[in-house]
mmCIF file of N, CA and C in Angstrom:
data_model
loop_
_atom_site.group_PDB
_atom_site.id
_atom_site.type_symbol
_atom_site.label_atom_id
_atom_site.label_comp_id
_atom_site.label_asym_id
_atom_site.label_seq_id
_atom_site.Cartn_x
_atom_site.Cartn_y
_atom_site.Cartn_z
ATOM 1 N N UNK A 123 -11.081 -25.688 -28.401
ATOM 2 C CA UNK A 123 -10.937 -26.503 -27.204
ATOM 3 C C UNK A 123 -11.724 -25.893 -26.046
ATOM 4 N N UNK A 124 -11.190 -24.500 -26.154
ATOM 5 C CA UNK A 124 -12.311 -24.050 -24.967
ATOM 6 C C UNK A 124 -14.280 -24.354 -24.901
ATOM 7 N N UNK A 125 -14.515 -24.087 -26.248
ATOM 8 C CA UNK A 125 -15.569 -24.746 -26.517
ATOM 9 C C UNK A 125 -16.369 -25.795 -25.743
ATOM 10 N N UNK A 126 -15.329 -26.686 -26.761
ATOM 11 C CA UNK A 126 -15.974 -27.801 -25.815
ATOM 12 C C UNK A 126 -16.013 -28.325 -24.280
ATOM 13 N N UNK A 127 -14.489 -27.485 -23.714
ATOM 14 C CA UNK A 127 -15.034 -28.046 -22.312
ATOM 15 C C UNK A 127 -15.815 -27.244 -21.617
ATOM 16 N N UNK A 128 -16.180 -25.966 -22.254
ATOM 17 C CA UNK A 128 -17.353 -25.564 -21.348
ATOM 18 C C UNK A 128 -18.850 -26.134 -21.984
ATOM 19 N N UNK A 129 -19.021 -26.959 -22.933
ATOM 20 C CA UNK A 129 -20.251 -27.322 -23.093
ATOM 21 C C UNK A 129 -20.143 -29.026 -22.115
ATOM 22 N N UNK A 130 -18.649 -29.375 -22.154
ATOM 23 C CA UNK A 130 -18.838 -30.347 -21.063
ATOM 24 C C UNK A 130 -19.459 -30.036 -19.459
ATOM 25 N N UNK A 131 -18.474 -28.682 -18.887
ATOM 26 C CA UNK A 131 -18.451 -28.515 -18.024
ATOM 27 C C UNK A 131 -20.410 -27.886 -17.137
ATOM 28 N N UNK A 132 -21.439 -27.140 -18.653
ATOM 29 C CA UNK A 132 -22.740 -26.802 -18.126
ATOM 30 C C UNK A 132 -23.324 -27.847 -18.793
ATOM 31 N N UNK A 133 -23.457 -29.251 -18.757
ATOM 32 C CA UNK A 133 -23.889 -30.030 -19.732
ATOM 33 C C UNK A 133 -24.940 -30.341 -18.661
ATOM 34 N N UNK A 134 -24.794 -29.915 -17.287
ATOM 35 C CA UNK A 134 -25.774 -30.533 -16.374
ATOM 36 C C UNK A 134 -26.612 -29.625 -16.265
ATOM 37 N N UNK A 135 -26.980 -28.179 -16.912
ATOM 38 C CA UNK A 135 -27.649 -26.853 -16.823
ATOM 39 C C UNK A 135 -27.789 -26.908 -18.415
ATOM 40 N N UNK A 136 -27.553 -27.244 -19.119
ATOM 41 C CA UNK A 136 -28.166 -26.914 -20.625
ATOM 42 C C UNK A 136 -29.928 -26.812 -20.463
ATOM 43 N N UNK A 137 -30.705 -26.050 -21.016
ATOM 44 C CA UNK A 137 -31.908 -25.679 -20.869
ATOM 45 C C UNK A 137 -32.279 -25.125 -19.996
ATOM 46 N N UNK A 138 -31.391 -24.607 -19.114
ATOM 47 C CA UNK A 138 -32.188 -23.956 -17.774
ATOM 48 C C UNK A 138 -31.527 -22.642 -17.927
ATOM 49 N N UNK A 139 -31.471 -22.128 -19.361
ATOM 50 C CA UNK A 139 -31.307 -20.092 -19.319
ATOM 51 C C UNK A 139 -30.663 -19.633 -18.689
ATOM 52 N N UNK A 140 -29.725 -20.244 -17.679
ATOM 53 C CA UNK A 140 -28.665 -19.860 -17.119
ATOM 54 C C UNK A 140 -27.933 -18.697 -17.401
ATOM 55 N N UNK A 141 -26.921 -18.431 -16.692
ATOM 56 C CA UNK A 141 -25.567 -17.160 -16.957
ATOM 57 C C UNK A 141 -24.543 -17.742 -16.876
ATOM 58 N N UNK A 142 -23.100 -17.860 -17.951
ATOM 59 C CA UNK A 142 -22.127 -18.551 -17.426
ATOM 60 C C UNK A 142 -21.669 -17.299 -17.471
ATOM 61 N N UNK A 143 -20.606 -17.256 -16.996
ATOM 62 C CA UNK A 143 -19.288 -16.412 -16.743
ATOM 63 C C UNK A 143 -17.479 -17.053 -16.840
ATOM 64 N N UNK A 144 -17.435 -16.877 -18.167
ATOM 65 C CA UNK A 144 -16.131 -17.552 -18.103
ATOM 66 C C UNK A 144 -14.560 -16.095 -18.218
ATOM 67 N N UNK A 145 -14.162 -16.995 -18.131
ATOM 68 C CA UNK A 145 -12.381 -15.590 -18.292
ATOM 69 C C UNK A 145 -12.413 -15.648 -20.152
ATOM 70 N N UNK A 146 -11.296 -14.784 -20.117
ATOM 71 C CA UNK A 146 -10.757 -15.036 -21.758
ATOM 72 C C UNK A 146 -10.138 -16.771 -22.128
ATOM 73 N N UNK A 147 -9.876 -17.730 -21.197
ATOM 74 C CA UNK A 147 -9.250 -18.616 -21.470
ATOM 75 C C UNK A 147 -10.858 -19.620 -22.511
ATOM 76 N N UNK A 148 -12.148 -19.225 -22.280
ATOM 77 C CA UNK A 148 -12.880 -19.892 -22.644
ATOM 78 C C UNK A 148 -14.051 -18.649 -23.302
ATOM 79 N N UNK A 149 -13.667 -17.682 -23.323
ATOM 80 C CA UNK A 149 -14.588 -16.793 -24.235
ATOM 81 C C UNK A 149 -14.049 -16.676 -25.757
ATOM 82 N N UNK A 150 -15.289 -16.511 -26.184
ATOM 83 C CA UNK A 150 -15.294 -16.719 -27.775
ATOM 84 C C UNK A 150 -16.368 -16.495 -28.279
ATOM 85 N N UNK A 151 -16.882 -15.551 -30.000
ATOM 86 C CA UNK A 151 -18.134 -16.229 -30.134
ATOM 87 C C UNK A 151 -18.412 -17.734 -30.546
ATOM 88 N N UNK A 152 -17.406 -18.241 -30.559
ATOM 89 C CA UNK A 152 -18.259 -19.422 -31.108
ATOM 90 C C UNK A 152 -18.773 -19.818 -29.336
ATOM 91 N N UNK A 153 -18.015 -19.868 -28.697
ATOM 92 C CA UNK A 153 -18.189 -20.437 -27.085
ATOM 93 C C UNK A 153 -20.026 -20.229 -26.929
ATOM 94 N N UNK A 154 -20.423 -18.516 -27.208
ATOM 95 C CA UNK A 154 -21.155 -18.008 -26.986
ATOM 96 C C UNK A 154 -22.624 -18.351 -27.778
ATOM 97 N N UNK A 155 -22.210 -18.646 -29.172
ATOM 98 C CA UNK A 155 -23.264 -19.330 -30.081
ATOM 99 C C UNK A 155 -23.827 -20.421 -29.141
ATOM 100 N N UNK A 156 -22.941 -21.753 -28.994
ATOM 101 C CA UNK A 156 -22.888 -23.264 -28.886
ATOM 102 C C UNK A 156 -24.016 -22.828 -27.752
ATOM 103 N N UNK A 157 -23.057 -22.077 -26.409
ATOM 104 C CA UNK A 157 -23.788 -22.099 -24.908
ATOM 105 C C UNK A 157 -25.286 -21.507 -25.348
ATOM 106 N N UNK A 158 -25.625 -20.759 -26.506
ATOM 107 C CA UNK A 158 -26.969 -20.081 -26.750
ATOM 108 C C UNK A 158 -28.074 -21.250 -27.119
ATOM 109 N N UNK A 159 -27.133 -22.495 -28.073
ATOM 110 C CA UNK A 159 -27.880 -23.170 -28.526
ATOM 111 C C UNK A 159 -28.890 -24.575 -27.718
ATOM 112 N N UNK A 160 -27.798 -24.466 -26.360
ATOM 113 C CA UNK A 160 -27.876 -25.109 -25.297
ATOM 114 C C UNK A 160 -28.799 -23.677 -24.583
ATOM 115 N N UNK A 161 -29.327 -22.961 -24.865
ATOM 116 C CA UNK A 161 -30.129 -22.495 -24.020
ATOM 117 C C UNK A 161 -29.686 -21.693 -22.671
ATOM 118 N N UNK A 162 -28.125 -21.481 -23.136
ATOM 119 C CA UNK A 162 -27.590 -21.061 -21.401
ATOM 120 C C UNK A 162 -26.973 -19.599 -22.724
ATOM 121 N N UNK A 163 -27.191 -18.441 -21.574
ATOM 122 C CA UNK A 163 -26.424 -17.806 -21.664
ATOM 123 C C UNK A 163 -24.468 -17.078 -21.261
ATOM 124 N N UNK A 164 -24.114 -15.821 -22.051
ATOM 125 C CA UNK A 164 -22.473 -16.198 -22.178
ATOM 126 C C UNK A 164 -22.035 -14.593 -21.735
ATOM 127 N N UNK A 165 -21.524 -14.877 -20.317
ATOM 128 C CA UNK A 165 -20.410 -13.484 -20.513
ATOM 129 C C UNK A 165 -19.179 -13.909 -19.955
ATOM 130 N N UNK A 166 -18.243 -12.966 -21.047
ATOM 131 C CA UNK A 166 -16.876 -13.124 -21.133
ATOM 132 C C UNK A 166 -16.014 -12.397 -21.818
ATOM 133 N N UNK A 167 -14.783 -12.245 -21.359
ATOM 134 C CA UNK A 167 -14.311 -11.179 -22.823
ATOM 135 C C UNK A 167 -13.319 -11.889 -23.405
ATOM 136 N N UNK A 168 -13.748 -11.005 -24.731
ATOM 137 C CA UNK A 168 -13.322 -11.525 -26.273
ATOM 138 C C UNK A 168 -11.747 -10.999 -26.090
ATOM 139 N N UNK A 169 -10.846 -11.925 -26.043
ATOM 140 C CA UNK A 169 -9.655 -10.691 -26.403
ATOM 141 C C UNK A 169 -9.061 -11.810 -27.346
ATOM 142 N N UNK A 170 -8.675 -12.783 -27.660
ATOM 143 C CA UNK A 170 -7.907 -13.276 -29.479
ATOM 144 C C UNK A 170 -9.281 -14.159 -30.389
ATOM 145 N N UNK A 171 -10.279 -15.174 -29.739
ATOM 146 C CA UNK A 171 -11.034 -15.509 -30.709
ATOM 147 C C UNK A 171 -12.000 -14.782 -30.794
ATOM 148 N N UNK A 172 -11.694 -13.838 -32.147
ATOM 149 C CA UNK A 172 -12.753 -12.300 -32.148
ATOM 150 C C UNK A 172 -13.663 -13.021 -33.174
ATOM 151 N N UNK A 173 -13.132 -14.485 -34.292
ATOM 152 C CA UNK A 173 -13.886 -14.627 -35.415
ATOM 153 C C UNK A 173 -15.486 -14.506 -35.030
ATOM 154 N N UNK A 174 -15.943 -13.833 -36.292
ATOM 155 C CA UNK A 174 -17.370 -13.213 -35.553
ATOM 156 C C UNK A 174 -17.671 -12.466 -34.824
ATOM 157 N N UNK A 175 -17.137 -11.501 -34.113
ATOM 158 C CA UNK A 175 -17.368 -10.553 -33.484
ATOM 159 C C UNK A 175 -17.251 -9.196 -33.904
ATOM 160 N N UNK A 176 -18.382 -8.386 -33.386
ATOM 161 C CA UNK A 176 -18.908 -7.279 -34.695
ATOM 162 C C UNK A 176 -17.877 -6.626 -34.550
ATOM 163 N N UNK A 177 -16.645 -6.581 -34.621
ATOM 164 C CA UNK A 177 -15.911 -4.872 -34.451
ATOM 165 C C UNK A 177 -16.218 -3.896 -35.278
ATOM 166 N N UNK A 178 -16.517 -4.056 -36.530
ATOM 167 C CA UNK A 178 -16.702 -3.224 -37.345
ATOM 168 C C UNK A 178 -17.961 -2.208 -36.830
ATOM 169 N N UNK A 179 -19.412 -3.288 -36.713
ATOM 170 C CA UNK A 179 -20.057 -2.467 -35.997
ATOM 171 C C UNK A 179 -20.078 -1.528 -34.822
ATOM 172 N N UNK A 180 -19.123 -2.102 -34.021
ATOM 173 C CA UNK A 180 -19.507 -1.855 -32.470
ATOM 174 C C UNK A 180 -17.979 -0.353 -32.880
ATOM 175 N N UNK A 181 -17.232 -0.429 -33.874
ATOM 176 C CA UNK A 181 -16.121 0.547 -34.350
ATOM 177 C C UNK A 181 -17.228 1.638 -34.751
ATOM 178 N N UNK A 182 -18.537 1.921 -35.425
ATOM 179 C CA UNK A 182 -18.976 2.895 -36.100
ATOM 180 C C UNK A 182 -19.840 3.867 -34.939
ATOM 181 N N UNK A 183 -19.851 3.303 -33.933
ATOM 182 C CA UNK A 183 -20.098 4.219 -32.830
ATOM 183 C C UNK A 183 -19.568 4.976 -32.050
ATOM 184 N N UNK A 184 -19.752 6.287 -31.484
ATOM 185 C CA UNK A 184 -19.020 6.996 -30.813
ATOM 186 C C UNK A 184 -18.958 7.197 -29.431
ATOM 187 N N UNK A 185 -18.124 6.751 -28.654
ATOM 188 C CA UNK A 185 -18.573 6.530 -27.139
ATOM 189 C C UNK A 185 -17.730 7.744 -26.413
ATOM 190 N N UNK A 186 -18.629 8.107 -25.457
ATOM 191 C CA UNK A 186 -18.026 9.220 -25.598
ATOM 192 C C UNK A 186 -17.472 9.241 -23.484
ATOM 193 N N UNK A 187 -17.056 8.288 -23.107
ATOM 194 C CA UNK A 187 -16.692 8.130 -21.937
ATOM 195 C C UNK A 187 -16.270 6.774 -21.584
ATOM 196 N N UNK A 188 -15.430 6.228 -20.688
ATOM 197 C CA UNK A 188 -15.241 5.064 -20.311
ATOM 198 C C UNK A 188 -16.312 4.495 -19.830
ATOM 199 N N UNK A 189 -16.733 3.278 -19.765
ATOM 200 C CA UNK A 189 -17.605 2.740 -19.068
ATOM 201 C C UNK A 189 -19.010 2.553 -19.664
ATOM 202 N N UNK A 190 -19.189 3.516 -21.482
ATOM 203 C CA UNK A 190 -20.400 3.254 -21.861
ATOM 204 C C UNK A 190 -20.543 1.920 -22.474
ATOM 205 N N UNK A 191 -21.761 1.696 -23.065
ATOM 206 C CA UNK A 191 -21.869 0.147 -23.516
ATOM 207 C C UNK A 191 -23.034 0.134 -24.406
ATOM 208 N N UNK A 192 -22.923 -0.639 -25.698
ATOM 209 C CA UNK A 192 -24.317 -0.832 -26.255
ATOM 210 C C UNK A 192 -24.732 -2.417 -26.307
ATOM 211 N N UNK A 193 -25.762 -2.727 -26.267
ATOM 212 C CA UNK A 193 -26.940 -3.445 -25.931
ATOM 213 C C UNK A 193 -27.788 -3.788 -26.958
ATOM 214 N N UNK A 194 -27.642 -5.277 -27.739
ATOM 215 C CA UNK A 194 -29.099 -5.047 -28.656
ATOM 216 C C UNK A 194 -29.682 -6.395 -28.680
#
């Protein structure tokens, strides 16, 4: 559901590479795919729809302070 109303809600910015910024009520990867495919980009945090989201990967790294971050 969240999905879709944020592809309702940038439907007037699709293609223009944008930044959305949503809360957890509308982050997701799928949220994040859809808004990619529309050409807009997605930040938000993941906290229950993780399906797809690397934990495993982003688990095999060692961070060694609050506040670090990887990037790819």
């Amino acid at each position: 559901a969240g999905t879709a109303w944020l592809l309702r809600m940038t439907a007037a910015y699709h293609g223009t590479h944008r930044i959305v910024c949503a809360d957890s009520a509308f982050a997701s990867v799928k949220s994040a795919l859809q808004l990619l495919r529309h050409n807009l980009h997605f930040i938000g945090v993941v906290k229950t729809a993780t399906t797809g989201f690397p934990k495993d990967y982003l688990s095999k790294h060692n961070y060694v302070s609050l506040g670090e971050h990887l990037v790819r």
